[in-house]
Coordinates of C-alpha atoms and ligand atoms in Angstrom, one line a residue:
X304 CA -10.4 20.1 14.7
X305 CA -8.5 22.3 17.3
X306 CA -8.5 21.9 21.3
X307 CA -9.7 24.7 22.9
X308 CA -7.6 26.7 26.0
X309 CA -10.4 25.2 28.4
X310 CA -9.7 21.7 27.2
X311 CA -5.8 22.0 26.9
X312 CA -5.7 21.9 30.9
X313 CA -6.2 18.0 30.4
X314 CA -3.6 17.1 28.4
X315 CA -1.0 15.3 29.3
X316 CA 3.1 15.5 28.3
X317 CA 4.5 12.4 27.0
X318 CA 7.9 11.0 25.1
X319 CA 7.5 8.6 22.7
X320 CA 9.8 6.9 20.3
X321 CA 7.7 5.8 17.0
X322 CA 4.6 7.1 16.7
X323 CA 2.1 6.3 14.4
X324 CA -1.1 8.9 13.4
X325 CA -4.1 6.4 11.9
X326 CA -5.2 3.0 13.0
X327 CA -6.0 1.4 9.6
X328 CA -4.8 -1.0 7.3
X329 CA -1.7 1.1 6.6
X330 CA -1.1 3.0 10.3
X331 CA -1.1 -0.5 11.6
X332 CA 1.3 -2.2 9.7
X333 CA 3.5 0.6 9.7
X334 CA 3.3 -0.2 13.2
X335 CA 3.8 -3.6 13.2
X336 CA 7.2 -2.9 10.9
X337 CA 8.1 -0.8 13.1
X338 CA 8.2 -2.5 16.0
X339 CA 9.4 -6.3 14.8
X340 CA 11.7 -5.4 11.9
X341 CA 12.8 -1.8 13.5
X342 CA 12.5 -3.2 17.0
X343 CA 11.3 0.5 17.8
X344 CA 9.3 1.3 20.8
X345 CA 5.7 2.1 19.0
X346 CA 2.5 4.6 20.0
X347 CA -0.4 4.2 17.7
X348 CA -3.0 6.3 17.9
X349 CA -6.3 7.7 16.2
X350 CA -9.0 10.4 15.9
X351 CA -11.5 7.5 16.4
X352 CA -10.7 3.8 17.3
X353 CA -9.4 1.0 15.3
X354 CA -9.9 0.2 11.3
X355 CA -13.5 2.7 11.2
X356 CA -11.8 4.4 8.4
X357 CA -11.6 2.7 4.8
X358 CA -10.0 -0.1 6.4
X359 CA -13.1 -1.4 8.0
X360 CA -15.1 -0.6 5.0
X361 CA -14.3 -2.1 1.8
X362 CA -14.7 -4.9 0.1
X363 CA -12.2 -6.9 1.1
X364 CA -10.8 -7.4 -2.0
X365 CA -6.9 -8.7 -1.9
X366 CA -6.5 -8.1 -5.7
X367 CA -3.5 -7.5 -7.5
X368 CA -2.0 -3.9 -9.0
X369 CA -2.8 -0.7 -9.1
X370 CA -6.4 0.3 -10.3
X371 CA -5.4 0.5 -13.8
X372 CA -5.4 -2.6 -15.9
X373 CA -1.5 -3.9 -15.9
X374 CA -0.7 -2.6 -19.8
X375 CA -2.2 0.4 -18.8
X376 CA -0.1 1.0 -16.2
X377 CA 3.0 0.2 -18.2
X378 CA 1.8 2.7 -20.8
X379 CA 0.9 5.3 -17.9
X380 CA 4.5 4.3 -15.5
X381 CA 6.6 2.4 -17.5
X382 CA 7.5 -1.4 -17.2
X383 CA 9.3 -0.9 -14.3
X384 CA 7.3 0.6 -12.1
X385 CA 4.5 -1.1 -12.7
X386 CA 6.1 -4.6 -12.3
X387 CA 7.6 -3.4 -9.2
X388 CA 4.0 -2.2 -7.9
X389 CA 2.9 -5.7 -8.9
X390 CA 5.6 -7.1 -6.7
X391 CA 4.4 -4.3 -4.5
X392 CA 1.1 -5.8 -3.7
X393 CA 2.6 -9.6 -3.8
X394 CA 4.3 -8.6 -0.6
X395 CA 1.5 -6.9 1.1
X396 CA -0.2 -10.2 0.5
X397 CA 2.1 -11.9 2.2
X398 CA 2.1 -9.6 5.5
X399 CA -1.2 -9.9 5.3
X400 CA -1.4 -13.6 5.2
X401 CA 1.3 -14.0 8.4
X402 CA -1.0 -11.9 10.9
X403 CA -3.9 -14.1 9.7
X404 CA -1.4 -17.2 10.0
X405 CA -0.5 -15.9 13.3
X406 CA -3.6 -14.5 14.3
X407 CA -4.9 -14.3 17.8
X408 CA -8.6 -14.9 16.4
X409 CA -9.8 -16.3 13.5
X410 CA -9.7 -13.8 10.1
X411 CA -12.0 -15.5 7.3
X412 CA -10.0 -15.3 3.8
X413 CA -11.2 -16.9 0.9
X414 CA -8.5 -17.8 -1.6
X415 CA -10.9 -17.6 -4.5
X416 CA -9.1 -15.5 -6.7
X417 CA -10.4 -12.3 -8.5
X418 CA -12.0 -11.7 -12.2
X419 CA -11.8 -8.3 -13.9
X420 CA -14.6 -8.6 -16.2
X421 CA -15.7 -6.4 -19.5
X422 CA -19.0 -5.1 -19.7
X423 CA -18.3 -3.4 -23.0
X424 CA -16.6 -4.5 -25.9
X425 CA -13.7 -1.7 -25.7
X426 CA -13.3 -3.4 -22.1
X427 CA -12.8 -6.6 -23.9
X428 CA -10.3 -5.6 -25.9
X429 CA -8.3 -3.8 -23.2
X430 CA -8.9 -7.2 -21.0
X431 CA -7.6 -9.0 -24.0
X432 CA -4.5 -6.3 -24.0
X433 CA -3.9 -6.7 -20.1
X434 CA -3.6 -10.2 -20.4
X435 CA -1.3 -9.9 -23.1
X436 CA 0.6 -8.4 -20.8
X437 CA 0.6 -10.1 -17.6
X438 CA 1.7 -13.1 -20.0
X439 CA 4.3 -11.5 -21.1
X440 CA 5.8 -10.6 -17.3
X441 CA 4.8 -14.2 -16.8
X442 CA 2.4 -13.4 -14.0
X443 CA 0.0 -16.0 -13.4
X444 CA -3.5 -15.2 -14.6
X445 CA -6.0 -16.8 -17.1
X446 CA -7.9 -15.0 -19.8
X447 CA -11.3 -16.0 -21.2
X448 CA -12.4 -14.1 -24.9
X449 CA -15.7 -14.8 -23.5
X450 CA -18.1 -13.8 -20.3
X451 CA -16.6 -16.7 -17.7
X452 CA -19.6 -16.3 -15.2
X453 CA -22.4 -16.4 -18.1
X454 CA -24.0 -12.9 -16.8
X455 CA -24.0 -10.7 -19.8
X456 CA -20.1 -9.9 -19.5
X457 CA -17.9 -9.7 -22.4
X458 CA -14.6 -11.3 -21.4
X459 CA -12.1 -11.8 -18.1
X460 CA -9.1 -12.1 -16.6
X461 CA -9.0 -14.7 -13.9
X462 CA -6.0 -13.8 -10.9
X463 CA -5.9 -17.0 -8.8
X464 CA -3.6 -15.5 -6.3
X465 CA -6.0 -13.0 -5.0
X466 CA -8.2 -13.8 -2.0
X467 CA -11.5 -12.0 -0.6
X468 CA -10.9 -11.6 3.1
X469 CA -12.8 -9.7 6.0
X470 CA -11.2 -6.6 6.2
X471 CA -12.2 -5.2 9.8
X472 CA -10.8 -8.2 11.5
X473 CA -7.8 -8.1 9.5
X474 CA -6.8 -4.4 10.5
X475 CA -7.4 -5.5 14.0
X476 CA -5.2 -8.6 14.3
X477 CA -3.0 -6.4 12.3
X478 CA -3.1 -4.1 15.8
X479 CA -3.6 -7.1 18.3
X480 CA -0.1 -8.1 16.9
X481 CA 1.7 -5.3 16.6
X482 CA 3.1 -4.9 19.7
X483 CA 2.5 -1.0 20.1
X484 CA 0.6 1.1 22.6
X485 CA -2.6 1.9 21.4
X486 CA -4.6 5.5 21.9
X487 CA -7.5 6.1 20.5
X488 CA -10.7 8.7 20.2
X489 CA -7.4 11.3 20.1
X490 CA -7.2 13.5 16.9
X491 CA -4.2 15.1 15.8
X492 CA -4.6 18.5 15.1
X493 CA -1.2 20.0 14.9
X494 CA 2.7 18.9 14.5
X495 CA 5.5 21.3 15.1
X496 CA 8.8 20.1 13.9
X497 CA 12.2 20.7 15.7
X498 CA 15.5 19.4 15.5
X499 CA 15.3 16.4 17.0
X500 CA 12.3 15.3 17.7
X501 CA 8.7 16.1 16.6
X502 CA 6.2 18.1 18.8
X503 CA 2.7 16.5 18.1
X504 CA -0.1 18.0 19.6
X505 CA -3.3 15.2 19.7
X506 CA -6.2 15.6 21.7
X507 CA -5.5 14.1 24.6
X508 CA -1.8 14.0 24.7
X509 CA 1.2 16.3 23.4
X510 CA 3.8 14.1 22.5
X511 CA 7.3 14.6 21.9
X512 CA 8.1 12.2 19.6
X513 CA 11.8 11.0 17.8
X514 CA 9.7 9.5 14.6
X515 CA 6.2 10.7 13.7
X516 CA 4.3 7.9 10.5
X517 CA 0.9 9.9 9.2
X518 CA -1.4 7.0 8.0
X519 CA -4.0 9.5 8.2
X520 CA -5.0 8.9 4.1
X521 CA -8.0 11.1 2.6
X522 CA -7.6 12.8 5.7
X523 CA -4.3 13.8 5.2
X524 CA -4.9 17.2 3.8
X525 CA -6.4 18.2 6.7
X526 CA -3.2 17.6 8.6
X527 CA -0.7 19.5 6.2
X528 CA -1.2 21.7 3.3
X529 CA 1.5 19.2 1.6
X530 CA -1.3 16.7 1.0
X531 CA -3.4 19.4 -0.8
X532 CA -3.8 18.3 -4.4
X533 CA -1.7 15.0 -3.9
X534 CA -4.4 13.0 -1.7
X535 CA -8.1 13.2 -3.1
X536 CA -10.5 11.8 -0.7
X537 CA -13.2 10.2 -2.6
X538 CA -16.3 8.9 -1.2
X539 CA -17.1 4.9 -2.6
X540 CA -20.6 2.9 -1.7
X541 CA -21.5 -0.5 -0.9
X542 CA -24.6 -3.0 0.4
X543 CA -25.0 -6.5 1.1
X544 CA -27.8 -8.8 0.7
X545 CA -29.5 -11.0 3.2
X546 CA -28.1 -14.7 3.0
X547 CA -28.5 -16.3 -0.3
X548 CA -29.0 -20.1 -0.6
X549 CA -26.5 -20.0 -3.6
X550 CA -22.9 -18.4 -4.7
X551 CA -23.6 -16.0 -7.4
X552 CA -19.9 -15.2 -8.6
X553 CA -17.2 -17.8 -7.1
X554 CA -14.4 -14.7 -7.1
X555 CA -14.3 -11.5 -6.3
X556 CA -15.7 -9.8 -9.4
X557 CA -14.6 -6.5 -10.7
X558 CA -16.0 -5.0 -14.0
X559 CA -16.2 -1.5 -15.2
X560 CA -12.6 -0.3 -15.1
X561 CA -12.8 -1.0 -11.2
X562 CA -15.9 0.8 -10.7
X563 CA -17.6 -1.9 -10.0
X564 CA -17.2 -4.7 -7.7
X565 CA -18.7 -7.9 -6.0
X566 CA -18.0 -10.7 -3.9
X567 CA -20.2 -13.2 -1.5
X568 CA -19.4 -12.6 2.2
X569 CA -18.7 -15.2 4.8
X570 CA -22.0 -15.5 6.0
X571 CA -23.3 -16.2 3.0
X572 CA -24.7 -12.8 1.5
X573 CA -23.9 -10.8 -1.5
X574 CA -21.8 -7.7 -1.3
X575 CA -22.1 -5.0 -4.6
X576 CA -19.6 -1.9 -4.4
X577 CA -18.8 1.0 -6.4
X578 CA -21.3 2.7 -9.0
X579 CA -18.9 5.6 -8.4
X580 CA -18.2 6.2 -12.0
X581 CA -21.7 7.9 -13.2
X582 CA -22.2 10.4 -9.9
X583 CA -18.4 11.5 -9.6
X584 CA -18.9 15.4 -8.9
X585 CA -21.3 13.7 -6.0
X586 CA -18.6 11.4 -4.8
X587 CA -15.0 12.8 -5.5
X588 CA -13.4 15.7 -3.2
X589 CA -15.4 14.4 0.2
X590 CA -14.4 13.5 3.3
X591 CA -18.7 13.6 4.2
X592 CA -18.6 9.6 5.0
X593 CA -22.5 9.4 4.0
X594 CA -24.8 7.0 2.1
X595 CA -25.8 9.0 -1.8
X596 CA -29.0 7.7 -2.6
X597 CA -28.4 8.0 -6.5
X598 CA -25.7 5.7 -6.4
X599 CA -27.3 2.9 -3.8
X600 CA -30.1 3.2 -6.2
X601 CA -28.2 2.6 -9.5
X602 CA -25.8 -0.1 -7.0
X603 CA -29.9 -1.7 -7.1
X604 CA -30.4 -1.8 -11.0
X605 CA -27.5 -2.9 -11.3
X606 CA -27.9 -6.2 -8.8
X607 CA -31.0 -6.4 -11.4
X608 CA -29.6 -6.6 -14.3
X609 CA -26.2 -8.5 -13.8
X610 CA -27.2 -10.9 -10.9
X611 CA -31.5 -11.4 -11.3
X612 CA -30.8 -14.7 -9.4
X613 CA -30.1 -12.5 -6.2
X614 CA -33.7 -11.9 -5.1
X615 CA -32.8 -11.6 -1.2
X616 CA -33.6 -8.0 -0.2
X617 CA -31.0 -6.0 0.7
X618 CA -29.9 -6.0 4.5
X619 CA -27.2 -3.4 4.8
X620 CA -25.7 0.1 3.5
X621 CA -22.7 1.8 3.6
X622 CA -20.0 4.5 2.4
X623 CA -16.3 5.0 3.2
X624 CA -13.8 7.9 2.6
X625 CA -10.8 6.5 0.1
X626 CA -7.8 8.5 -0.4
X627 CA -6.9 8.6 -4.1
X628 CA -3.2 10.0 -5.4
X629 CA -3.4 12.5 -7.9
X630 CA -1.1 10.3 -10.2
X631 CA -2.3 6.8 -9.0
X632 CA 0.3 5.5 -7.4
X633 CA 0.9 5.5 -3.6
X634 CA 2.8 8.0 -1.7
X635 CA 5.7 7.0 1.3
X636 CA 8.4 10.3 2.0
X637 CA 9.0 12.3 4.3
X638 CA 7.8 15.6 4.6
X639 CA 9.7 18.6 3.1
X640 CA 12.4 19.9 5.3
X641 CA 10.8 17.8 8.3
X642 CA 12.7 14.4 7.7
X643 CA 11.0 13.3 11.3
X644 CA 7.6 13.2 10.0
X645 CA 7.1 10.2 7.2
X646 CA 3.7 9.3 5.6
X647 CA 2.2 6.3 4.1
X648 CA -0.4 7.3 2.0
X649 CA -2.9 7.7 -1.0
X650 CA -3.9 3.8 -2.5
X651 CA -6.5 4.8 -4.6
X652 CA -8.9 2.0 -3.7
X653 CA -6.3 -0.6 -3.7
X654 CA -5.0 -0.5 -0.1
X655 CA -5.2 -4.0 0.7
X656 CA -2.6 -4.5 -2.5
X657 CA -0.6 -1.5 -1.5
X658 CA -1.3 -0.6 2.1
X659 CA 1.4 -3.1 3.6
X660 CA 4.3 -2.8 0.8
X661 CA 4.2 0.8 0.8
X662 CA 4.0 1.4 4.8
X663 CA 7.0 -1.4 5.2
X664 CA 8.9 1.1 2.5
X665 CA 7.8 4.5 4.6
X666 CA 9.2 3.1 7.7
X667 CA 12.5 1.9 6.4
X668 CA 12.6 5.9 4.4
X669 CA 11.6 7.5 7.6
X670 CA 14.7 5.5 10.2
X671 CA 16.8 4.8 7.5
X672 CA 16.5 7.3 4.4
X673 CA 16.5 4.4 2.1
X674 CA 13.9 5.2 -1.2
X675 CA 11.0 3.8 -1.2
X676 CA 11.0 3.5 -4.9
X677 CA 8.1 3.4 -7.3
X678 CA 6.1 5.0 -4.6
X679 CA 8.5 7.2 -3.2
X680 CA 7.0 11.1 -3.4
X681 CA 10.5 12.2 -4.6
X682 CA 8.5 11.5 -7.9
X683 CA 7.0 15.3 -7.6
X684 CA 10.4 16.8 -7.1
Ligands
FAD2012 C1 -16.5 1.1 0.2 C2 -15.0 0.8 0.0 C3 -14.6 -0.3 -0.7 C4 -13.2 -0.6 -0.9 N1 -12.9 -1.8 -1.4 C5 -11.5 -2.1 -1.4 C6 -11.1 -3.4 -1.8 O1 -11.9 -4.3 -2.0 N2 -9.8 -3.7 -1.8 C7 -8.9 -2.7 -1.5 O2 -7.7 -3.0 -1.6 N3 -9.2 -1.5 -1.1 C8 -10.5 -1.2 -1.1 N4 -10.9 0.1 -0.6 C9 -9.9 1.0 -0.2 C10 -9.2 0.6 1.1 O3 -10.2 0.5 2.1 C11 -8.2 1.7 1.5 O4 -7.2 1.8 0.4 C12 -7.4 1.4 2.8 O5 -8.3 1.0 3.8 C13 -6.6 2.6 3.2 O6 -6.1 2.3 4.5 P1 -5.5 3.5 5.4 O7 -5.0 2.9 6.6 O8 -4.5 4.3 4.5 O9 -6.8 4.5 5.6 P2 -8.0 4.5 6.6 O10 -8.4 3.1 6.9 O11 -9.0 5.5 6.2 O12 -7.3 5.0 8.0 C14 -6.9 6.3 8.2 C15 -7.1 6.6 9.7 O13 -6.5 7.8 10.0 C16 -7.3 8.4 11.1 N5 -7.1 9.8 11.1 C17 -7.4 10.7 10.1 N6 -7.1 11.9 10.5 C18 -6.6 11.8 11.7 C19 -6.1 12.8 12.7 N7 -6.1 14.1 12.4 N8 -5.7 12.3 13.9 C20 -5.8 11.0 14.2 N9 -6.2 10.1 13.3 C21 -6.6 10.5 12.1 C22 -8.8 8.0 10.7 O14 -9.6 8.0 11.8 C23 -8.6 6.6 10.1 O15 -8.7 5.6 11.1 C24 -12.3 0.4 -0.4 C25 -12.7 1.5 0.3 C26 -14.0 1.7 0.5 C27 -14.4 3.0 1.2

C-alpha cells in the first residue's frame, strides 16, 4: 500500500537506531537479539499488531529440521548443511524455551515430542531411511517399522526433543521481553537507502534509521522486487475440535511428507492442519489469508478416516500466509548494494525450528558482516 499526499501531512520524522519491519516469531526475536546481545536501541513495528501473521497461526509445532526428512536433506544440501540446520533449529529451541523460562505470563508448552508418520508404504521406507540417518549423526530419535499410534499408519519416527507449544503467546512474550519500542497498525511501504543510514517510509512515521531487519516473510515481495521468486507465500489451513474427553495422538503428529499435521491443544481439543498437498494451484502463490472450502473439507475426511474416535464437532477455522524459499532453506543477508537493510526470512513452514537461529544469524550479518552460513542468501550469488 502507498500513503497518499493528503495523509502524508500526519507523519511524523523520527531517528532510530535498529529497526525492525514485522512483529512475528522472527521480527521479534531479531529484536530481542538485538537489543540484549547487540545492546542496540530497538523500534519494532508492523503493518498490523503483534504475531497476526503466521506466527499467531500455526500449529505450534516445535519440531526439528527443515521440511524435508533429514536424509533427504543431506541428499538435497549436503551433510553439512543440513546438520548445521539441525543445530539450527536446536538453538531456536532453546531461545524459545528462555522467554517462556522468563516469561512475564504463563506460555503453555508441551514437551511431548513429535512423530513423522507414513501413510504409504514408499513413506515407510523413506521413514526407515531418515532414521538411518538421524542414527547415524547420532541425533536422538526412535524409529518404529510399524504404525506407533495404531491408526492405519505405516511406520514413525519419534523426536523426543520437540514440544507442541502455543504459538500466539509465545511471539508475544517474545515482544513483552524484548525490550524494544513497539509500533504497530503502520505498514511499510517504501525504503530508500543512503549512505549511512536508511530512509524508511511506514505509515505513520518516516524513519531514519542506522539498521533496517525486514521480518516481513511471504510478504516480503511486496516490499522489494529482491524477494520476487526467492519468497513464495503459500496459503496453509487448519481447525480445531470442541474439547474431547480423550488424547487422540500423545505427540504432535505429522504424516504425509509434512502436509499433514495434528496435535491436541491445551484446552483439550484436537487441532488438524495442512491438506495442502492435493489443492496446491489453490493454495500456493497467495498472500489472500482466507479459509478454501476444498481443503477444510478434505481436512474433514480426513479427521474421519485417521482419527473416527474424534466425534466432537468442529469449533473453529482458519488459514495463514507462510513464506516458503524457493530452495527450502531460510534466507538472512543483506540486501544487494544496501548493506543497512538485512532480512530474516522464508522458513517454509518450519519457523518455530528456524525463526530464532536464523534471525539471531541476520542480526549478527547485518552489525557485524559475519555469514550467516547455511542460510546465508550469498547462496544465490
Ligand atoms: C496454518 C499454519 C500452520 C503452521 N504450523 C507450523 C508449525 O506447527 N510449526 C512451525 O514451525 N511453523 C508452522 N507454520 C509456519 C510458521 O507460522 C512461520 O514459519 C512463522 O510464523 C514465520 O514467522 P515470521 O515472523 O517470519 O512471519 P509472520 O508471522 O507472517 O510475520 C510477518 C509480519 O510482517 C508483517 N508485515 C508484512 N509486510 C509488512 C509491511 N509492509 N510493513 C509492516 N509490516 C509488515 C506482517 O503483518 C506480519 O506480522 C505454520 C503456518 C501456518 C499458516
Amino acid at each position: 500500500m502507498t500513503v497518499s499526499h493528503w495523509q502524508r501531512a500526519e507523519q511524523e520524522e523520527r531517528e532510530v537506531d535498529f529497526l525492525v519491519v514485522g512483529a512475528g516469531l522472527a521480527g521479534c526475536a531479531a529484536a530481542y537479539i538485538a537489543k540484549h546481545v547487540h545492546s542496540r536501541d530497538v523500534v519494532i513495528t508492523d503493518a498490523r499488531d503483534v504475531a497476526l501473521g503466521a506466527s499467531g497461526r500455526n500449529a505450534g509445532f516445535m519440531i526439528s529440521g527443515l521440511d524435508t526428512y533429514y536424509h533427504r536433506a543431506i541428499e538435497c544440501y549436503g551433510h553439512k548443511v543440513a546438520r548445521e540446520v539441525w543445530a539450527m533449529s536446536e538453538r531456536s529451541f532453546g531461545l524459545w524455551r528462555e522467554c517462556i523460562e522468563n516469561s512475564p505470563f504463563d506460555v503453555p508448552i508441551d514437551n511431548c515430542g513429535s512423530m513423522l508418520l507414513a501413510e504409504t508404504q514408499a513413506e515407510a521406507k523413506e521413514l526407515e531411511l531418515a532414521a538411518r540417518a538421524l542414527d547415524d549423526d547420532k541425533i536422538d530419535i526412535e524409529y518404529y517399522s510399524r504404525d506407533p499410534l495404531g491408526r492405519g499408519y505405516l511406520a514413525g519416527i519419534e523426536q523426543p526433543l520437540d514440544a507442541g507449544v502455543q504459538p500466539y503467546l509465545l511471539v508475544k512474550s517474545i515482544m513483552a521481553q524484548c525490550g524494544a519500542e513497539f509500533i504497530p497498525n503502520n505498514e511499510l511501504y517504501r525504503l530508500v537507502h543512503k549512505d549511512n543510514y536508511v530512509r524508511v517510509h511506514t505509515r505513520k512515521v518516516i524513519f531514519k534509521a542506522q539498521y533496517v531487519m525486514l521480518c516481513t516473510n511471504a510478504y516480503s515481495p511486496n516490499i522489494d522486487p529482491f524477494f520476487y521468486g526467492k519468497v513464495l507465500p503459500t496459503r496453509a489451513q487448519c481447525f480445531v475440535t470442541e474439547p474431547l474427553d480423550h488424547v487422540p495422538v500423545p505427540y504432535c503428529g505429522y504424516s504425509d511428507y509434512g502436509y499433514m499435521y495434528y496435535r491436541s491443544t491445551f484446552d483439550g481439543r484436537f487441532l488438524l492442519g495442512g491438506g495442502r498437498k492435493q489443492f496446491r494451484d489453490e493454495e500456493d502463490d497467495t498472500t489472500e489469508d482466507r479459509l478454501n472450502p476444498k481443503i477444510q473439507a478434505w481436512l474433514d475426511d480426513y479427521l474421519k478416516k485417521y482419527f473416527p474416535d474424534v466425534t466432537a464437532p468442529v469449533a473453529h477455522r482458519w488459514s495463514g500466509i507462510m513464506g516458503f524459499s524457493c530452495d527450502g532453506l531460510p534466507l538472512a543477508g543483506t540486501l544487494p548494494d544496501r548493506s543497512r537493510i538485512g532480512f530474516a526470512v522464508g522458513f517454509t513452514g518450519h519457523g518455530l525450528a528456524l525463526a530464532g537461529a536464523t534471525a539471531e544469524r541476520a542480526v549478527d550479518r547485518l552489525l557485524n558482516g559475519v555469514s550467516a552460513g547455511a542460510v546465508d542468501v550469498s547462496r544465490f550469488e
